[in-house]
Amino acid sequence: MTPQEELRAAARVLREPDQKHVAPALAEPLAVWLEQAADRLNAAHQTWHEHLAAQPLAVARAINHTAPAEEATHA
């Protein structure tokens, strides 16, 4: 999964109607923030993705219950 896909997947999770783990007032703004980060990455060189979107990716990975790709391959 690319960083953009991770960000967009987390945004979709936040928009699911049955989500109870996040305050409803925060879900949509957070989803928008994650999608904007994904859009910015589309214009960036792939080697910069982890640096440019470190915070959004950390949030997305917490929502998706995933680890960064390099950690997942070492587990």
Rosetta silent file (secondary structure, phi, psi, omega in degrees, C-alpha in Angstrom):
SEQUENCE: MTPQEELRAAARVLREPDQKHVAPALAEPLAVWLEQAADRLNAAHQTWHEHLAAQPLAVARAINHTAPAEEATHA
SCORE:     score description
SCORE:     0.000 S_00000001
   1 L     0.000  130.368  178.817    0.000    0.000    0.000 S_00000001
   2 L   -76.008  162.347  176.160    1.422    3.392   -0.957 S_00000001
   3 H   -57.239  -38.658  178.007    1.464    6.271    1.516 S_00000001
   4 H   -61.960  -42.151  178.889   -1.307    7.944   -0.480 S_00000001
   5 H   -64.758  -38.016  177.344   -3.432    4.801   -0.238 S_00000001
   6 H   -61.416  -44.963 -179.209   -2.808    4.627    3.511 S_00000001
   7 H   -64.478  -45.123 -179.127   -3.959    8.218    3.949 S_00000001
   8 H   -68.421  -35.019  177.353   -7.067    7.769    1.803 S_00000001
   9 H   -63.583  -42.353  178.372   -7.973    4.493    3.536 S_00000001
  10 H   -64.650  -38.955  177.506   -7.860    6.217    6.916 S_00000001
  11 H   -61.782  -40.903  177.930  -10.047    9.035    5.569 S_00000001
  12 H   -63.399  -41.445  179.048  -12.599    6.444    4.408 S_00000001
  13 H   -59.820  -44.139 -178.985  -12.570    4.795    7.843 S_00000001
  14 H   -63.094  -28.217 -178.167  -13.259    8.132    9.508 S_00000001
  15 H   -87.744   -5.297  177.439  -16.241    8.690    7.225 S_00000001
  16 L   -66.149  135.083 -174.012  -17.860    5.345    8.021 S_00000001
  17 L   -65.168  -22.921 -175.445  -21.111    6.025    9.887 S_00000001
  18 L   -95.608   12.770 -179.371  -20.488    3.493   12.653 S_00000001
  19 L   -71.939  123.386 -178.642  -17.121    4.875   13.807 S_00000001
  20 L  -114.559   -6.186 -175.439  -17.165    5.375   17.566 S_00000001
  21 L   -85.320   -1.582  179.618  -13.422    5.792   18.228 S_00000001
  22 L  -135.336  145.801  178.344  -13.297    9.439   17.157 S_00000001
  23 L   -62.503  132.115 -177.330  -15.391   12.436   18.128 S_00000001
  24 H   -54.182  -35.547 -179.056  -17.940   13.055   15.353 S_00000001
  25 H   -68.640  -21.463 -179.516  -16.947   16.719   15.115 S_00000001
  26 H   -93.776  -20.486 -172.554  -13.341   15.719   14.389 S_00000001
  27 H   -59.154  -52.502 -176.603  -13.947   12.941   11.874 S_00000001
  28 H   -67.528  -47.731  177.374  -14.604   15.047    8.759 S_00000001
  29 H   -59.957  -36.783  178.578  -11.880   17.677    9.326 S_00000001
  30 H   -68.357  -40.273  177.197   -9.395   14.900   10.054 S_00000001
  31 H   -62.417  -42.023  178.493  -10.469   13.001    6.932 S_00000001
  32 H   -62.929  -43.756  179.638  -10.017   16.163    4.841 S_00000001
  33 H   -59.934  -43.171  179.428   -6.550   16.730    6.350 S_00000001
  34 H   -64.936  -41.194  178.836   -5.518   13.169    5.481 S_00000001
  35 H   -67.426  -37.723  177.296   -6.781   13.516    1.902 S_00000001
  36 H   -64.213  -38.719  176.319   -4.973   16.836    1.476 S_00000001
  37 H   -63.098  -40.891  177.735   -1.763   15.178    2.635 S_00000001
  38 H   -62.548  -41.211  178.492   -2.324   12.421    0.061 S_00000001
  39 H   -63.309  -40.498  178.356   -2.827   15.043   -2.651 S_00000001
  40 H   -63.884  -36.279 -179.879    0.423   16.791   -1.687 S_00000001
  41 H   -67.849  -27.879  179.214    2.279   13.493   -1.917 S_00000001
  42 H   -59.978  -29.630 -178.421    1.071   12.976   -5.477 S_00000001
  43 L   -92.516   -6.404 -175.554    3.260   15.923   -6.495 S_00000001
  44 L   -97.834  154.812  174.584    6.282   14.878   -4.420 S_00000001
  45 L   -68.000  141.046 -173.440    9.095   12.526   -5.279 S_00000001
  46 H   -55.598  -33.721 -178.411    8.497    9.121   -3.720 S_00000001
  47 H   -67.584  -14.735 -179.307   11.650    9.269   -1.583 S_00000001
  48 H   -96.648   -5.401 -173.662   10.189   12.264    0.279 S_00000001
  49 H   -55.793  -50.200 -177.277    6.837   10.720    1.181 S_00000001
  50 H   -63.978  -32.368  179.924    7.742    9.539    4.679 S_00000001
  51 H   -77.376  -46.882 -175.690    9.333   12.913    5.460 S_00000001
  52 H   -67.907  -31.026 -174.780    6.665   15.189    3.958 S_00000001
  53 L  -122.131   34.687 -176.435    3.726   13.387    5.503 S_00000001
  54 H   -57.429  -48.462 -178.507    5.198   11.988    8.704 S_00000001
  55 H   -68.498  -49.917  177.906    2.418   13.267   10.954 S_00000001
  56 H   -59.618  -37.842  178.701   -0.522   12.442    8.659 S_00000001
  57 H   -66.425  -37.417  177.504    0.942    8.987    8.000 S_00000001
  58 H   -62.885  -41.985  178.131    1.334    8.346   11.728 S_00000001
  59 H   -65.808  -46.671 -179.349   -2.321    9.260   12.254 S_00000001
  60 H   -59.831  -41.556 -178.929   -3.439    7.180    9.262 S_00000001
  61 H   -68.747  -32.612  175.275   -1.476    4.173   10.473 S_00000001
  62 H   -67.249  -41.716  179.240   -3.012    4.456   13.922 S_00000001
  63 H   -66.951  -42.571 -177.403   -6.488    4.564   12.377 S_00000001
  64 H   -81.908   -9.515 -176.074   -5.703    1.700    9.975 S_00000001
  65 L    58.768   46.973  179.864   -3.834   -0.326   12.627 S_00000001
  66 L  -124.734  165.157  176.694   -0.836   -0.685   10.298 S_00000001
  67 L  -111.825  159.104  174.502    2.919   -0.208   10.554 S_00000001
  68 L   -55.658  151.713 -175.450    5.223    1.577    8.121 S_00000001
  69 H   -54.489  -43.182 -177.709    6.206   -0.623    5.189 S_00000001
  70 H   -68.631  -31.923  176.581    9.809   -1.070    6.331 S_00000001
  71 H   -72.949  -37.831 -178.500    8.692   -2.122    9.823 S_00000001
  72 H   -64.458  -33.334 -178.685    6.075   -4.499    8.453 S_00000001
  73 H   -77.199  -19.536 -179.751    8.681   -6.322    6.382 S_00000001
  74 H   -94.918   -6.260 -176.252   10.938   -6.797    9.429 S_00000001
  75 L   -77.969    0.000    0.000    8.227   -8.110   11.740 S_00000001
